């Protein structure tokens, strides 16, 4: 669908210049843009590429002189990524809604709301409740007693286990697994991992008489708030007794593991390959960087930022920015890293004396 520059600017809350009645059919990177594309050149770094392309209209950075690029019209976006969010929402193709596929298997005890779309080979279990206007792709499994809020979007291959509660407008990307059993095992006598933790590794590790791991079953479930998104191939384990919880507005990237009994607050970001171990509490608005890890039974306060690759082994007070392994304040980590890099030179200078 074509949109005028005036319409797009209004949707972005931005200012438009030039021939605002021009229409575009889609968005493009500056160097590849054609005359019917809206070139996205939201920083000066894209200026040269914009000149090389064939775009007539572009979204530009604040303060840009749009006429020097030979454009017929332009939109000035002071906050580029926010403009990108609104623009992509406007231009994205809607999901195809074909109602309930005849190849879907829906238990007679399931309750399906109005205007729900369910793809082929998906299975909806007994006593499951699917909210109005939800969209469920193909080969999705919705277990017994699952509650799915209104307007949810469940992509292909998702597995939602029994009793999970999911809020409104939640997006689950392909192959997400929600509500699998937690990784909980115990031995008859204290295992070497318990001894290592209690003695800080000072006692020798010896073979136990009975190495059997006894499984602790997950009797709890998972409760996910409204407006949550979970990326492809991520997993959220069921709680042992109480439910694992994900707060409203939290966004979880691909390949993230959230362990059993974890509580994640509202409006958090958990980036790719991050892991949160069992029974840890993550506050509101926390950012967990890529490949970061948080050990079990800890508390991470509100508004904490954990840099990529950070490993948290103790509680983190609210508002801290942490980096490194083990995690320390960002400035402490940077100072330590600088000192470590200087160490070879210092040692070399000392040997010359």
PDB file of N, CA and C in Angstrom, residues 7 56 117 125 152 174 220 318 320 322 339 350:
ATOM      1  N   UNK A   7       1.387  11.622   5.231  1.00  0.00           N
ATOM      2  CA  UNK A   7       0.833  10.590   6.111  1.00  0.00           C
ATOM      3  C   UNK A   7       1.934   9.963   6.981  1.00  0.00           C
ATOM      4  N   UNK A  56      13.833   9.660  -4.305  1.00  0.00           N
ATOM      5  CA  UNK A  56      13.315  11.028  -4.393  1.00  0.00           C
ATOM      6  C   UNK A  56      12.964  11.573  -3.021  1.00  0.00           C
ATOM      7  N   UNK A 117      -7.487 -16.708  14.439  1.00  0.00           N
ATOM      8  CA  UNK A 117      -6.948 -17.448  13.311  1.00  0.00           C
ATOM      9  C   UNK A 117      -6.003 -18.519  13.837  1.00  0.00           C
ATOM     10  N   UNK A 125      -5.295 -27.700  23.350  1.00  0.00           N
ATOM     11  CA  UNK A 125      -5.671 -28.703  24.327  1.00  0.00           C
ATOM     12  C   UNK A 125      -6.949 -28.386  25.084  1.00  0.00           C
ATOM     13  N   UNK A 152      -3.045 -11.876  20.846  1.00  0.00           N
ATOM     14  CA  UNK A 152      -1.742 -12.531  20.900  1.00  0.00           C
ATOM     15  C   UNK A 152      -1.340 -13.010  19.510  1.00  0.00           C
ATOM     16  N   UNK A 174       9.004 -17.869  16.332  1.00  0.00           N
ATOM     17  CA  UNK A 174       9.026 -19.309  16.048  1.00  0.00           C
ATOM     18  C   UNK A 174       9.842 -20.130  17.040  1.00  0.00           C
ATOM     19  N   UNK A 220       4.638 -25.830  39.395  1.00  0.00           N
ATOM     20  CA  UNK A 220       4.173 -24.493  39.054  1.00  0.00           C
ATOM     21  C   UNK A 220       4.010 -24.342  37.552  1.00  0.00           C
ATOM     22  N   UNK A 318      19.839  -1.476  42.876  1.00  0.00           N
ATOM     23  CA  UNK A 318      19.124  -0.763  41.822  1.00  0.00           C
ATOM     24  C   UNK A 318      20.005   0.321  41.193  1.00  0.00           C
ATOM     25  N   UNK A 320      22.497   0.258  39.048  1.00  0.00           N
ATOM     26  CA  UNK A 320      23.911   0.025  38.735  1.00  0.00           C
ATOM     27  C   UNK A 320      24.086  -0.356  37.255  1.00  0.00           C
ATOM     28  N   UNK A 322      26.720  -2.663  35.244  1.00  0.00           N
ATOM     29  CA  UNK A 322      27.692  -3.689  35.597  1.00  0.00           C
ATOM     30  C   UNK A 322      28.304  -4.305  34.347  1.00  0.00           C
ATOM     31  N   UNK A 339      44.224  -1.185  33.289  1.00  0.00           N
ATOM     32  CA  UNK A 339      45.414  -1.535  34.064  1.00  0.00           C
ATOM     33  C   UNK A 339      46.021  -2.843  33.578  1.00  0.00           C
ATOM     34  N   UNK A 350      60.131  -2.334  33.926  1.00  0.00           N
ATOM     35  CA  UNK A 350      60.807  -2.706  35.166  1.00  0.00           C
ATOM     36  C   UNK A 350      62.028  -3.580  34.899  1.00  0.00           C
TER      37      UNK A 350
END
